[in-house]
PDB file of C-alpha atoms in Angstrom:
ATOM      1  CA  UNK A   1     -39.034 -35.717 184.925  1.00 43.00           C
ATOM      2  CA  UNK A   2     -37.619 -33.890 181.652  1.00 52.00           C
ATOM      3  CA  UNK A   3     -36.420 -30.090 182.312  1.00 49.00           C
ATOM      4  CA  UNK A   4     -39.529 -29.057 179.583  1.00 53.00           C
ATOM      5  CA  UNK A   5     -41.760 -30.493 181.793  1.00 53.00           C
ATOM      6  CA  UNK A   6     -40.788 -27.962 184.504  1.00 55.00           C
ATOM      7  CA  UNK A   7     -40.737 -24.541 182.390  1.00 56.00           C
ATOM      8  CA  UNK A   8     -43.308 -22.249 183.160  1.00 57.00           C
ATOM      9  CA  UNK A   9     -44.380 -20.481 179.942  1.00 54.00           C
ATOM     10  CA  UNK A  10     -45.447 -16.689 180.443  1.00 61.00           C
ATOM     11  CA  UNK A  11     -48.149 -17.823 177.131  1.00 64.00           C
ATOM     12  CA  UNK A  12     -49.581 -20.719 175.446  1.00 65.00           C
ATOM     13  CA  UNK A  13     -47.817 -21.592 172.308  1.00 72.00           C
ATOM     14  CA  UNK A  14     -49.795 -23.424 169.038  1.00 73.00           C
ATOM     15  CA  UNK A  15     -47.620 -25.607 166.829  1.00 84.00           C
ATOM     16  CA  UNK A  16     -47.406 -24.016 163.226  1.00 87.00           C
ATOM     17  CA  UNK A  17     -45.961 -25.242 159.934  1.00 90.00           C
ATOM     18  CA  UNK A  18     -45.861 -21.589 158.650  1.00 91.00           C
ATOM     19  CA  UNK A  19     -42.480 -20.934 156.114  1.00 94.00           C
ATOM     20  CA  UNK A  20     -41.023 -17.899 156.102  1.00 95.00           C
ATOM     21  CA  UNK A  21     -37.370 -16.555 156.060  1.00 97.00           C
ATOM     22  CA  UNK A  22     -35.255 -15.438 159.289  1.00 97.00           C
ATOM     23  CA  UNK A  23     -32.564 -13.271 158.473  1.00 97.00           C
ATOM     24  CA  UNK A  24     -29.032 -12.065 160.945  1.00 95.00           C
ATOM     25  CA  UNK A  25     -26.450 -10.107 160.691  1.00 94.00           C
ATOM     26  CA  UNK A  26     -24.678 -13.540 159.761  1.00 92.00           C
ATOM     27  CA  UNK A  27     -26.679 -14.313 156.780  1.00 95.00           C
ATOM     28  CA  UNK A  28     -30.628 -15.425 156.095  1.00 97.00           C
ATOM     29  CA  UNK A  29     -32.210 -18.378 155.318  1.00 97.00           C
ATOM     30  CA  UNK A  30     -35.725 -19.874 154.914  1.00 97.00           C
ATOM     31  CA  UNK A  31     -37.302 -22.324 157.128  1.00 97.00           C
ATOM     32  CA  UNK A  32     -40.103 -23.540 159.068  1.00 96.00           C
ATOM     33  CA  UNK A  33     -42.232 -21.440 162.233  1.00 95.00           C
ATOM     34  CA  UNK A  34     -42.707 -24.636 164.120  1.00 95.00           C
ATOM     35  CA  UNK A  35     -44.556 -23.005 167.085  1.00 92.00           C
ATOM     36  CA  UNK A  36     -45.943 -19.773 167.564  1.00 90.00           C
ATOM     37  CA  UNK A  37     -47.336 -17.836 171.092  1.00 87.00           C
ATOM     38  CA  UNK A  38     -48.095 -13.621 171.820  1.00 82.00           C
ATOM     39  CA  UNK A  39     -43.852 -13.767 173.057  1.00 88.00           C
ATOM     40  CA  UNK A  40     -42.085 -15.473 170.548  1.00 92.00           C
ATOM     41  CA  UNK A  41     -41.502 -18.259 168.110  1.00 94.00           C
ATOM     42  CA  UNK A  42     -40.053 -21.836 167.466  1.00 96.00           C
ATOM     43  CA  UNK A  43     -38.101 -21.399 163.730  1.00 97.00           C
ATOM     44  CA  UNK A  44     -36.458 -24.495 162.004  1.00 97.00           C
ATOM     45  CA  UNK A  45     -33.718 -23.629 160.092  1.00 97.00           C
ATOM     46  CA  UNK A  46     -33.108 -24.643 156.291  1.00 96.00           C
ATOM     47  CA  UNK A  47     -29.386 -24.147 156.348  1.00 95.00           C
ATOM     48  CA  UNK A  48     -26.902 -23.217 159.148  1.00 94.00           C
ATOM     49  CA  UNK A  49     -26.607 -19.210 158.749  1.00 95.00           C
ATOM     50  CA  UNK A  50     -24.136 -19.502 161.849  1.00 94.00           C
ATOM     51  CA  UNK A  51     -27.389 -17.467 164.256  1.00 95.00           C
ATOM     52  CA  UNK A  52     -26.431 -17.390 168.011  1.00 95.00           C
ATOM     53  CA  UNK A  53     -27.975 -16.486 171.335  1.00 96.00           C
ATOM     54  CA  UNK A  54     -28.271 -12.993 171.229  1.00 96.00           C
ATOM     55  CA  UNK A  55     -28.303 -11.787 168.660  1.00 96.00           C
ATOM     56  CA  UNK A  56     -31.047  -9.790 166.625  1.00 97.00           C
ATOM     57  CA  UNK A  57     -33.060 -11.444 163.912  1.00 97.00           C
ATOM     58  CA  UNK A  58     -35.794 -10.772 161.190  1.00 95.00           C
ATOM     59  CA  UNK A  59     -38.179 -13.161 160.443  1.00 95.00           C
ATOM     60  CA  UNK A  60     -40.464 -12.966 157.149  1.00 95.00           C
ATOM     61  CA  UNK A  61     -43.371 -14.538 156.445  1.00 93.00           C
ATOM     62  CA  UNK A  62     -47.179 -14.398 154.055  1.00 90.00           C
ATOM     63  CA  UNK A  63     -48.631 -15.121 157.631  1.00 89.00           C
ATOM     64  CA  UNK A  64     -47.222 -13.502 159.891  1.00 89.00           C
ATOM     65  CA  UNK A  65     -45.757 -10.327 157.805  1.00 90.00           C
ATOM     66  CA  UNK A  66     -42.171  -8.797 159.309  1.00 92.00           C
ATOM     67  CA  UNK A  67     -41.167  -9.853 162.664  1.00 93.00           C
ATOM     68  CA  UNK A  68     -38.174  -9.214 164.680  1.00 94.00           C
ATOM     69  CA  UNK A  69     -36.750 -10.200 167.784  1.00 95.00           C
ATOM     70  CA  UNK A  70     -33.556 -11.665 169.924  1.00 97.00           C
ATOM     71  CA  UNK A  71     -32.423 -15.231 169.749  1.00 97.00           C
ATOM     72  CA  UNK A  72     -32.610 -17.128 173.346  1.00 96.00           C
ATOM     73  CA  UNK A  73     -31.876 -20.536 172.225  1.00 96.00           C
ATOM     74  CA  UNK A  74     -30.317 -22.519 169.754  1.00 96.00           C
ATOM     75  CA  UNK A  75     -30.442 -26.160 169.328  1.00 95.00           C
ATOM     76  CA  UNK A  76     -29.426 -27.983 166.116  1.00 94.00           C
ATOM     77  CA  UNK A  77     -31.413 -26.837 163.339  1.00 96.00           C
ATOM     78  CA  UNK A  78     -34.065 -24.976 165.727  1.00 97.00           C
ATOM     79  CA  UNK A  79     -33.382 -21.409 167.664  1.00 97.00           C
ATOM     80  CA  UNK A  80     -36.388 -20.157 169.758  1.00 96.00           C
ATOM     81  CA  UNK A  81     -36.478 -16.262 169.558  1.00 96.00           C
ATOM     82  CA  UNK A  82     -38.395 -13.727 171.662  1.00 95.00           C
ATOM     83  CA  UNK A  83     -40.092 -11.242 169.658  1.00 93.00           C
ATOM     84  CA  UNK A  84     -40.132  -7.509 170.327  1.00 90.00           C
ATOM     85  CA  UNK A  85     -43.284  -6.516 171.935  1.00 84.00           C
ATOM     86  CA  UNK A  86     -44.939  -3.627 169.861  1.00 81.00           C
ATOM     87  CA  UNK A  87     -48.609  -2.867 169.082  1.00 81.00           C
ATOM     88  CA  UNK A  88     -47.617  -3.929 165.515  1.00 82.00           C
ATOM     89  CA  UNK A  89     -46.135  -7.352 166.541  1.00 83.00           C
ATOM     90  CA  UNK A  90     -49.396  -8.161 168.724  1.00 81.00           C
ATOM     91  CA  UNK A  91     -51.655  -7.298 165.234  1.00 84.00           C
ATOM     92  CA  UNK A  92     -49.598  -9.476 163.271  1.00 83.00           C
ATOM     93  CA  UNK A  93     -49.734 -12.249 165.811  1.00 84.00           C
ATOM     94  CA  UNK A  94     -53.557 -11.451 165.829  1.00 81.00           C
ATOM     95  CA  UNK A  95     -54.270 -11.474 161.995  1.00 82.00           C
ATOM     96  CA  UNK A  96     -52.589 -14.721 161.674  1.00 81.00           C
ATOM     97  CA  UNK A  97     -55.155 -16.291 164.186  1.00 76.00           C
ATOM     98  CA  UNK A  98     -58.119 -14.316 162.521  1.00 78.00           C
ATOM     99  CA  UNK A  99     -57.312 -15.137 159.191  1.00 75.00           C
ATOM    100  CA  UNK A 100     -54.631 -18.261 158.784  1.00 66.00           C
ATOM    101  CA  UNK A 101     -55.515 -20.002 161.836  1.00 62.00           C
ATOM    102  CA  UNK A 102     -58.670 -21.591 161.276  1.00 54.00           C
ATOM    103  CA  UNK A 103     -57.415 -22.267 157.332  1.00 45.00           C
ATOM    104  CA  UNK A 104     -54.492 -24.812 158.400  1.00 44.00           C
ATOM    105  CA  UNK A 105     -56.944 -26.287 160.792  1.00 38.00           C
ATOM    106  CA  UNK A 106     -59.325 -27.534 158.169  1.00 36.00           C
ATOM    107  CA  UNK A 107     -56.863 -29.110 156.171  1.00 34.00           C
ATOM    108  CA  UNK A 108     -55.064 -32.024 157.086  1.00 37.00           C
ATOM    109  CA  UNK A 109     -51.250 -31.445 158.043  1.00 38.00           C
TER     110      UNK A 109
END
């Protein structure tokens, strides 16, 4: 059984294809939100901006407005980075299902 299997996750996550930019103290880049839950968020990377666990990032988006958090993971092209829990950061989260959500959903990917 694959480690992913195992993880517990503290909420459900829904896969995205929202672009946006992520931005270090390293440099910035655009890319892909590949997955999205109320804790954090899945980002594919366009170019290598040198990111690592740790550190503090920005990410940018129409959707989702201005979102920051730490890196936890990184893996390839992908880092997976917990979002600072605000009021603010739970309204964007919210506004994107309210009103972006349900427009990706009726059109095919």
């Amino acid at each position: 059984m694959a480690f992913r299997d195992n993880v517990q996750r503290l909420s459900p996550r829904d896969q995205t294809q929202i672009t946006g930019k992520v931005t270090c103290k390293t440099g910035w880049t655009n890319g892909i939100v590949k997955d999205l839950s109320s804790q954090g968020v899945c980002f594919q990377l366009l170019f290598d901006i040198g990111v690592r666990s740790g550190q503090e990032v920005t990410i940018e988006s129409e959707q989702l407005g201005h979102l920051t958090g730490i890196v936890r993971w990184c893996r390839g092209d992908m880092i997976g980075v917990k979002l600072n829990l605000s009021s603010n950061t739970a309204a964007q989260i919210s506004s994107y299902y309210k009103f972006f959500r349900d427009v990706e959903m009726r059109w095919p990917a």
